[in-house]
């Protein structure tokens, strides 16, 4: 007697179908999944409930979205926003001031996601990388303050372990407790507003409803005028959508501040070790990576001065005027000293000299798994390993 074939359970539902069931437009849905920290999947065809284009979500995650407080607040705020629009041009605009959106409970969202300090610290890998990217894109003016608090903590406690200048930006690493935290600081590029934008949902189609003669604002005549004068929204198809990142920024900032609050208590009695640049004064002339150089200098016990006349070491790619008793080195000098944990000879890094090779202190996938073993793995498993090593956690692969 042959064994019966058991069909695989269908566990994934398309983004389009989830949006339809939730009665949400695309950008509303993006905000919901960003705040609920629900990730998309790439399932096999026989695990899909429906055949659609794009990403899929677990049915369990879709149910989580339906019953989440974020979804309830999102719907409530949408109704409040619709009420505001009804008062425009009616002479009752003063009522708009009394309509306030309900705030999302960011602290509760973080506590529900991270069961303890260890998980919250581990999430810093994701949080910091996104905050530095959001700062570069100018999504929120408060991001600089939050990141400044984090960098100040790392520098005061001398917790920066290594740093590396790549082609795209600077990688940094610290260990908090037993958890390694790696974050990426992108180089400031060209005017990114030319290639990115926060996409918006198109206005909802007008639908007829029963007239309410007691509500002067929602009379049929005004509804007709509203439908005729519908707001025109244009999304440039040639630009990259950053709405998901934009929706996540407030949650990420709260997460970073909460972790820092806890870490300040944990490291309250932490004695700063004497740095390799103890009491050395630096002037940073390289403005492109000034923040990274400042972090390294302070973490190694040095001080950063605002005037080149007061500096012991001047960091820059080039100088116009040379002062006595001042050493002029290129930025790589600080990175290599930090990574090798000793004060290197400045002669090899003087301005105008050919620099020694800048070796990455981070392990690559080739140093962990040989190419021969890597090629024997399936494509899905290989990509999953690469994502784990590179700390890419925005897309999860099916087991």
Short mmCIF file of C-alpha atoms in Angstrom, two decimals:
data_model
loop_
_atom_site.label_atom_id
_atom_site.label_comp_id
_atom_site.label_asym_id
_atom_site.label_seq_id
_atom_site.Cartn_x
_atom_site.Cartn_y
_atom_site.Cartn_z
CA UNK A 1 0.00 0.00 0.00
CA UNK A 2 1.54 3.26 -1.13
CA UNK A 3 1.80 6.19 1.18
CA UNK A 4 -0.57 9.09 0.57
CA UNK A 5 0.96 12.26 -0.83
CA UNK A 6 0.62 15.14 1.59
CA UNK A 7 0.29 18.49 -0.11
CA UNK A 8 2.33 21.30 1.42
CA UNK A 9 0.36 23.71 3.53
CA UNK A 10 -0.33 27.06 1.91
CA UNK A 11 0.95 29.65 4.35
CA UNK A 12 1.60 32.76 2.26
CA UNK A 13 -0.71 35.43 0.91
CA UNK A 14 0.12 38.16 -1.60
CA UNK A 15 0.53 41.79 -0.61
CA UNK A 16 -2.34 42.79 -2.90
CA UNK A 17 -4.75 40.38 -1.22
CA UNK A 18 -3.73 41.47 2.28
CA UNK A 19 -4.25 45.11 1.32
CA UNK A 20 -7.68 44.29 -0.09
CA UNK A 21 -8.75 42.45 3.05
CA UNK A 22 -7.54 45.31 5.24
CA UNK A 23 -9.06 47.98 2.97
CA UNK A 24 -5.75 49.84 2.81
CA UNK A 25 -3.93 51.61 0.05
CA UNK A 26 -0.31 50.77 -0.65
CA UNK A 27 1.36 53.50 1.41
CA UNK A 28 -1.03 52.96 4.31
CA UNK A 29 -0.08 49.30 4.20
CA UNK A 30 3.62 50.19 4.08
CA UNK A 31 3.23 52.22 7.25
CA UNK A 32 1.40 49.36 8.95
CA UNK A 33 4.05 46.72 8.18
CA UNK A 34 6.87 49.14 9.02
CA UNK A 35 5.51 49.85 12.49
CA UNK A 36 4.48 46.25 13.15
CA UNK A 37 7.88 45.03 11.90
CA UNK A 38 6.31 42.43 9.62
CA UNK A 39 8.66 41.23 6.88
CA UNK A 40 7.89 40.01 3.36
CA UNK A 41 8.76 36.53 2.13
CA UNK A 42 9.64 34.88 -1.16
CA UNK A 43 7.79 31.54 -0.97
CA UNK A 44 7.58 28.66 -3.40
CA UNK A 45 4.56 28.61 -5.70
CA UNK A 46 2.99 25.60 -4.00
CA UNK A 47 2.96 27.48 -0.68
CA UNK A 48 1.01 30.48 -2.01
CA UNK A 49 -2.69 31.01 -1.39
CA UNK A 50 -2.96 33.19 -4.49
CA UNK A 51 -0.75 33.97 -7.45
CA UNK A 52 0.23 37.62 -7.46
CA UNK A 53 3.16 39.83 -8.33
CA UNK A 54 5.65 41.03 -5.76
CA UNK A 55 6.10 40.04 -2.12
CA UNK A 56 4.09 37.69 0.05
CA UNK A 57 3.31 37.61 3.76
CA UNK A 58 2.58 34.81 6.16
CA UNK A 59 -1.11 34.34 6.85
CA UNK A 60 -0.27 34.44 10.56
CA UNK A 61 1.41 37.82 10.06
CA UNK A 62 -1.60 39.09 8.11
CA UNK A 63 -3.83 38.11 11.04
CA UNK A 64 -1.40 39.86 13.35
CA UNK A 65 -1.82 43.05 11.32
CA UNK A 66 -5.62 42.87 11.48
CA UNK A 67 -5.68 42.63 15.27
CA UNK A 68 -2.84 45.08 15.92
CA UNK A 69 -3.34 48.39 17.71
CA UNK A 70 -1.42 50.07 14.90
CA UNK A 71 -4.09 49.05 12.38
CA UNK A 72 -6.87 50.36 14.61
CA UNK A 73 -5.08 53.68 15.09
CA UNK A 74 -4.32 53.89 11.36
CA UNK A 75 -8.00 53.51 10.45
CA UNK A 76 -9.03 55.98 13.14
CA UNK A 77 -6.53 58.58 11.96
CA UNK A 78 -7.66 58.12 8.37
CA UNK A 79 -11.22 58.95 9.39
CA UNK A 80 -9.98 61.99 11.29
CA UNK A 81 -8.07 63.14 8.22
CA UNK A 82 -11.20 62.76 6.10
CA UNK A 83 -13.10 64.85 8.62
CA UNK A 84 -10.48 67.58 8.37
CA UNK A 85 -10.84 67.72 4.61
CA UNK A 86 -14.61 68.16 4.91
CA UNK A 87 -14.15 71.38 6.84
CA UNK A 88 -11.92 72.97 4.21
CA UNK A 89 -13.64 75.80 2.35
CA UNK A 90 -16.75 75.68 4.54
CA UNK A 91 -15.99 78.50 6.96
CA UNK A 92 -15.58 75.93 9.72
CA UNK A 93 -11.81 75.55 9.41
CA UNK A 94 -11.40 76.47 13.08
CA UNK A 95 -12.69 73.00 13.96
CA UNK A 96 -9.64 71.42 12.32
CA UNK A 97 -7.44 72.59 15.20
CA UNK A 98 -9.43 70.44 17.63
CA UNK A 99 -8.96 67.29 15.55
CA UNK A 100 -5.77 65.55 16.63
CA UNK A 101 -4.43 62.26 15.36
CA UNK A 102 -3.94 59.47 17.86
CA UNK A 103 -0.28 58.69 18.47
CA UNK A 104 1.23 55.27 17.91
CA UNK A 105 2.64 53.62 21.01
CA UNK A 106 6.24 53.27 19.86
CA UNK A 107 7.53 52.16 23.26
CA UNK A 108 4.93 49.40 23.49
CA UNK A 109 5.71 48.31 19.93
CA UNK A 110 9.39 47.91 20.80
CA UNK A 111 8.65 46.06 24.03
CA UNK A 112 6.37 43.65 22.21
CA UNK A 113 9.08 42.93 19.64
CA UNK A 114 12.11 42.73 21.95
CA UNK A 115 11.59 40.50 24.98
CA UNK A 116 14.74 41.69 26.71
CA UNK A 117 17.74 44.00 26.51
CA UNK A 118 19.73 41.42 24.56
CA UNK A 119 17.23 41.32 21.71
CA UNK A 120 16.94 45.11 21.75
CA UNK A 121 20.73 45.49 21.48
CA UNK A 122 20.89 42.95 18.65
CA UNK A 123 18.27 44.97 16.76
CA UNK A 124 20.64 47.97 16.81
CA UNK A 125 22.38 46.50 13.75
CA UNK A 126 19.21 47.13 11.77
CA UNK A 127 18.20 50.36 13.53
CA UNK A 128 21.50 52.23 13.22
CA UNK A 129 22.02 51.40 9.56
CA UNK A 130 18.57 52.69 8.67
CA UNK A 131 18.91 55.82 10.80
CA UNK A 132 22.21 56.80 9.17
CA UNK A 133 20.66 56.28 5.75
CA UNK A 134 17.57 58.28 6.73
CA UNK A 135 19.78 61.10 8.01
CA UNK A 136 21.63 61.24 4.72
CA UNK A 137 18.28 61.44 2.90
CA UNK A 138 17.11 64.22 5.23
CA UNK A 139 13.94 62.41 6.33
CA UNK A 140 13.83 63.84 9.87
CA UNK A 141 15.82 66.63 11.54
CA UNK A 142 15.74 64.79 14.88
CA UNK A 143 17.81 61.86 13.59
CA UNK A 144 21.11 63.73 14.05
CA UNK A 145 20.35 64.26 17.74
CA UNK A 146 19.58 60.56 18.27
CA UNK A 147 22.70 59.38 16.46
CA UNK A 148 24.75 61.98 18.31
CA UNK A 149 23.61 60.46 21.61
CA UNK A 150 24.69 57.01 20.43
CA UNK A 151 28.10 58.16 19.17
CA UNK A 152 28.68 60.11 22.37
CA UNK A 153 28.01 56.98 24.43
CA UNK A 154 30.38 54.85 22.32
CA UNK A 155 33.12 57.50 22.53
CA UNK A 156 32.77 58.14 26.29
CA UNK A 157 32.98 54.45 27.09
CA UNK A 158 35.72 53.75 24.51
CA UNK A 159 33.64 50.95 23.01
CA UNK A 160 34.54 51.34 19.33
CA UNK A 161 36.49 48.24 18.29
CA UNK A 162 37.16 48.66 14.58
CA UNK A 163 36.21 50.77 11.61
CA UNK A 164 36.70 50.42 7.87
CA UNK A 165 36.40 52.76 4.88
CA UNK A 166 34.68 50.93 2.04
CA UNK A 167 33.77 52.27 -1.39
CA UNK A 168 30.25 53.20 -0.27
CA UNK A 169 30.75 54.23 3.35
CA UNK A 170 32.26 53.47 6.74
CA UNK A 171 31.60 50.26 8.69
CA UNK A 172 31.93 50.35 12.48
CA UNK A 173 31.82 47.63 15.11
CA UNK A 174 31.36 47.45 18.85
CA UNK A 175 30.48 44.69 21.29
CA UNK A 176 27.82 45.44 23.89
CA UNK A 177 27.84 42.69 26.46
CA UNK A 178 28.33 39.63 24.29
CA UNK A 179 26.47 41.02 21.29
CA UNK A 180 28.34 42.37 18.30
CA UNK A 181 26.83 45.49 16.78
CA UNK A 182 27.89 46.57 13.29
CA UNK A 183 26.57 49.69 11.62
CA UNK A 184 27.16 51.36 8.27
CA UNK A 185 27.55 55.10 7.71
CA UNK A 186 27.13 55.98 4.00
CA UNK A 187 29.22 58.70 2.43
CA UNK A 188 27.30 61.87 1.63
CA UNK A 189 26.51 61.59 -2.06
CA UNK A 190 25.06 63.83 -4.71
CA UNK A 191 21.72 65.56 -4.30
CA UNK A 192 19.68 62.45 -3.55
CA UNK A 193 16.39 64.29 -3.80
CA UNK A 194 16.81 63.95 -7.54
CA UNK A 195 16.52 60.16 -7.39
CA UNK A 196 14.32 59.43 -4.34
CA UNK A 197 10.91 60.50 -3.09
CA UNK A 198 8.33 59.45 -0.55
CA UNK A 199 5.52 58.01 -2.64
CA UNK A 200 1.94 58.88 -1.79
CA UNK A 201 -1.35 57.07 -2.27
CA UNK A 202 -3.68 58.30 -4.95
CA UNK A 203 -6.98 59.75 -3.69
CA UNK A 204 -9.70 57.20 -3.07
CA UNK A 205 -12.48 57.08 -5.61
CA UNK A 206 -15.63 58.95 -4.65
CA UNK A 207 -18.46 56.71 -3.45
CA UNK A 208 -22.09 57.72 -3.01
CA UNK A 209 -23.55 57.54 0.47
CA UNK A 210 -26.89 58.29 2.07
CA UNK A 211 -27.35 62.07 2.50
CA UNK A 212 -27.32 63.42 6.02
CA UNK A 213 -29.33 66.63 6.10
CA UNK A 214 -28.18 67.43 9.63
CA UNK A 215 -24.55 67.54 8.54
CA UNK A 216 -24.04 70.73 6.55
CA UNK A 217 -20.48 69.81 5.69
CA UNK A 218 -21.29 66.51 4.00
CA UNK A 219 -24.13 67.72 1.78
CA UNK A 220 -24.43 66.16 -1.65
CA UNK A 221 -23.52 69.41 -3.41
CA UNK A 222 -20.25 69.71 -1.53
CA UNK A 223 -19.48 66.06 -2.15
CA UNK A 224 -19.95 66.66 -5.87
CA UNK A 225 -17.55 69.61 -5.74
CA UNK A 226 -15.04 67.57 -3.77
CA UNK A 227 -15.13 64.80 -6.34
CA UNK A 228 -14.62 67.30 -9.15
CA UNK A 229 -11.75 69.05 -7.34
CA UNK A 230 -9.97 65.90 -6.26
CA UNK A 231 -6.40 66.45 -5.15
CA UNK A 232 -3.91 65.65 -7.88
CA UNK A 233 -1.03 63.44 -6.70
CA UNK A 234 1.83 62.47 -8.97
CA UNK A 235 4.44 59.86 -8.13
CA UNK A 236 7.52 59.98 -10.32
CA UNK A 237 8.09 56.42 -11.64
CA UNK A 238 11.74 57.25 -12.20
CA UNK A 239 12.44 57.83 -8.50
CA UNK A 240 13.07 55.33 -5.71
CA UNK A 241 10.32 55.02 -3.11
CA UNK A 242 11.56 55.69 0.44
CA UNK A 243 8.17 55.70 2.18
CA UNK A 244 8.87 52.45 4.07
CA UNK A 245 12.03 53.93 5.57
CA UNK A 246 10.27 57.21 6.31
CA UNK A 247 7.48 55.43 8.21
CA UNK A 248 10.05 53.50 10.27
CA UNK A 249 12.13 56.48 11.39
CA UNK A 250 10.10 57.48 14.51
CA UNK A 251 10.07 53.88 15.73
CA UNK A 252 13.80 53.48 15.07
CA UNK A 253 14.66 56.65 16.99
CA UNK A 254 12.65 55.54 20.02
CA UNK A 255 14.30 52.12 19.88
CA UNK A 256 17.78 53.65 19.84
CA UNK A 257 17.01 55.97 22.76
CA UNK A 258 15.49 53.17 24.86
CA UNK A 259 18.53 50.96 24.36
CA UNK A 260 20.88 53.83 25.22
CA UNK A 261 18.92 54.53 28.40
CA UNK A 262 19.42 50.92 29.50
CA UNK A 263 23.06 50.78 28.41
CA UNK A 264 23.92 53.90 30.38
CA UNK A 265 22.93 52.03 33.53
CA UNK A 266 24.71 48.83 32.51
CA UNK A 267 27.96 50.69 31.74
CA UNK A 268 27.65 53.18 34.59
CA UNK A 269 30.67 51.72 36.41
CA UNK A 270 32.57 50.94 33.21
CA UNK A 271 36.12 52.29 33.47
CA UNK A 272 37.38 53.81 30.27
CA UNK A 273 40.69 52.30 29.27
CA UNK A 274 43.51 54.66 28.43
CA UNK A 275 43.38 55.26 24.69
CA UNK A 276 46.26 55.13 22.23
CA UNK A 277 45.75 58.85 21.55
CA UNK A 278 45.26 59.94 25.14
CA UNK A 279 45.19 63.77 25.34
CA UNK A 280 46.24 64.14 21.68
CA UNK A 281 44.48 67.04 19.96
CA UNK A 282 43.10 66.45 16.46
CA UNK A 283 41.89 68.89 13.85
CA UNK A 284 39.70 67.24 11.21
CA UNK A 285 39.97 68.85 7.81
CA UNK A 286 38.31 65.97 5.94
CA UNK A 287 34.68 67.05 6.09
CA UNK A 288 33.30 64.12 4.07
CA UNK A 289 33.89 61.61 6.88
CA UNK A 290 34.29 64.09 9.72
CA UNK A 291 31.77 62.26 11.91
CA UNK A 292 33.56 58.91 11.60
CA UNK A 293 36.98 60.45 12.24
CA UNK A 294 35.67 62.31 15.27
CA UNK A 295 34.21 59.09 16.69
CA UNK A 296 37.53 57.25 16.29
CA UNK A 297 39.59 60.08 17.77
CA UNK A 298 37.37 60.44 20.83
CA UNK A 299 37.09 56.67 21.32
CA UNK A 300 40.89 56.43 21.38
CA UNK A 301 41.20 59.05 24.11
CA UNK A 302 41.92 62.04 21.89
CA UNK A 303 40.31 65.47 21.71
CA UNK A 304 38.94 67.26 18.65
CA UNK A 305 39.68 70.98 18.34
CA UNK A 306 38.04 73.49 16.03
CA UNK A 307 41.20 75.42 15.16
CA UNK A 308 44.14 73.89 13.24
CA UNK A 309 46.48 76.09 15.27
CA UNK A 310 45.72 74.11 18.44
CA UNK A 311 46.09 70.64 16.92
CA UNK A 312 48.84 68.09 17.44
CA UNK A 313 47.63 66.06 14.45
CA UNK A 314 45.92 67.55 11.40
CA UNK A 315 43.82 65.06 9.41
CA UNK A 316 43.24 65.97 5.78
CA UNK A 317 43.84 64.79 2.22
CA UNK A 318 45.65 68.02 1.43
CA UNK A 319 46.89 71.18 3.15
CA UNK A 320 47.67 74.69 1.95
CA UNK A 321 49.63 75.90 4.97
CA UNK A 322 51.92 73.92 7.28
CA UNK A 323 52.38 74.84 10.94
CA UNK A 324 55.21 73.93 13.26
CA UNK A 325 54.84 71.07 15.74
CA UNK A 326 51.83 69.70 13.85
CA UNK A 327 51.68 66.30 12.15
CA UNK A 328 49.73 66.16 8.89
CA UNK A 329 48.26 62.76 8.06
CA UNK A 330 45.58 61.33 5.80
CA UNK A 331 42.29 59.95 7.25
CA UNK A 332 43.31 56.31 6.85
CA UNK A 333 45.84 56.80 9.65
CA UNK A 334 43.13 56.93 12.32
CA UNK A 335 41.33 53.88 10.93
CA UNK A 336 44.46 51.74 10.81
CA UNK A 337 45.55 52.78 14.30
CA UNK A 338 42.16 51.83 15.72
CA UNK A 339 42.06 48.48 13.91
CA UNK A 340 45.59 47.53 14.94
CA UNK A 341 45.06 48.90 18.46
CA UNK A 342 48.33 50.78 18.49
CA UNK A 343 49.71 54.13 17.47
CA UNK A 344 51.33 53.66 14.08
CA UNK A 345 54.13 55.70 12.59
CA UNK A 346 52.68 58.82 11.01
CA UNK A 347 55.38 58.95 8.32
CA UNK A 348 53.63 56.30 6.21
CA UNK A 349 50.40 58.33 6.22
CA UNK A 350 51.70 61.84 5.61
CA UNK A 351 49.73 64.04 3.24
CA UNK A 352 50.90 63.46 -0.32
CA UNK A 353 52.37 60.00 0.30
CA UNK A 354 51.07 56.76 -1.20
CA UNK A 355 49.10 55.03 1.52
CA UNK A 356 49.58 51.43 2.66
CA UNK A 357 46.79 49.00 1.85
CA UNK A 358 43.66 49.59 3.91
CA UNK A 359 42.80 46.09 5.16
CA UNK A 360 39.28 45.33 6.32
CA UNK A 361 39.04 44.07 9.92
CA UNK A 362 35.74 42.35 9.14
CA UNK A 363 35.49 38.70 8.18
CA UNK A 364 34.21 37.99 4.68
CA UNK A 365 32.11 35.00 3.73
CA UNK A 366 35.15 33.47 2.01
CA UNK A 367 37.06 33.42 5.29
CA UNK A 368 34.21 31.58 7.02
CA UNK A 369 33.06 29.18 4.30
CA UNK A 370 35.20 28.04 1.40
CA UNK A 371 33.99 28.73 -2.12
CA UNK A 372 33.84 24.99 -2.80
CA UNK A 373 31.43 24.40 0.10
CA UNK A 374 29.42 27.49 -0.76
CA UNK A 375 28.82 26.34 -4.34
CA UNK A 376 27.47 22.98 -3.15
CA UNK A 377 24.61 24.74 -1.34
CA UNK A 378 21.28 25.61 -2.85
CA UNK A 379 20.76 29.15 -4.08
CA UNK A 380 18.28 29.89 -1.28
CA UNK A 381 20.60 28.63 1.46
CA UNK A 382 23.58 30.45 -0.04
CA UNK A 383 21.67 33.73 -0.13
CA UNK A 384 20.43 33.19 3.41
CA UNK A 385 23.97 32.72 4.70
CA UNK A 386 25.16 35.79 2.84
CA UNK A 387 22.31 37.84 4.28
CA UNK A 388 23.05 36.71 7.83
CA UNK A 389 26.72 37.59 7.49
CA UNK A 390 25.99 40.95 5.90
CA UNK A 391 23.22 41.66 8.44
CA UNK A 392 20.55 42.06 5.75
CA UNK A 393 17.31 41.23 7.56
CA UNK A 394 14.65 43.03 5.53
CA UNK A 395 13.81 39.94 3.43
CA UNK A 396 13.39 36.53 5.01
CA UNK A 397 13.73 33.29 3.09
CA UNK A 398 11.49 30.29 3.53
CA UNK A 399 12.97 27.38 5.45
#
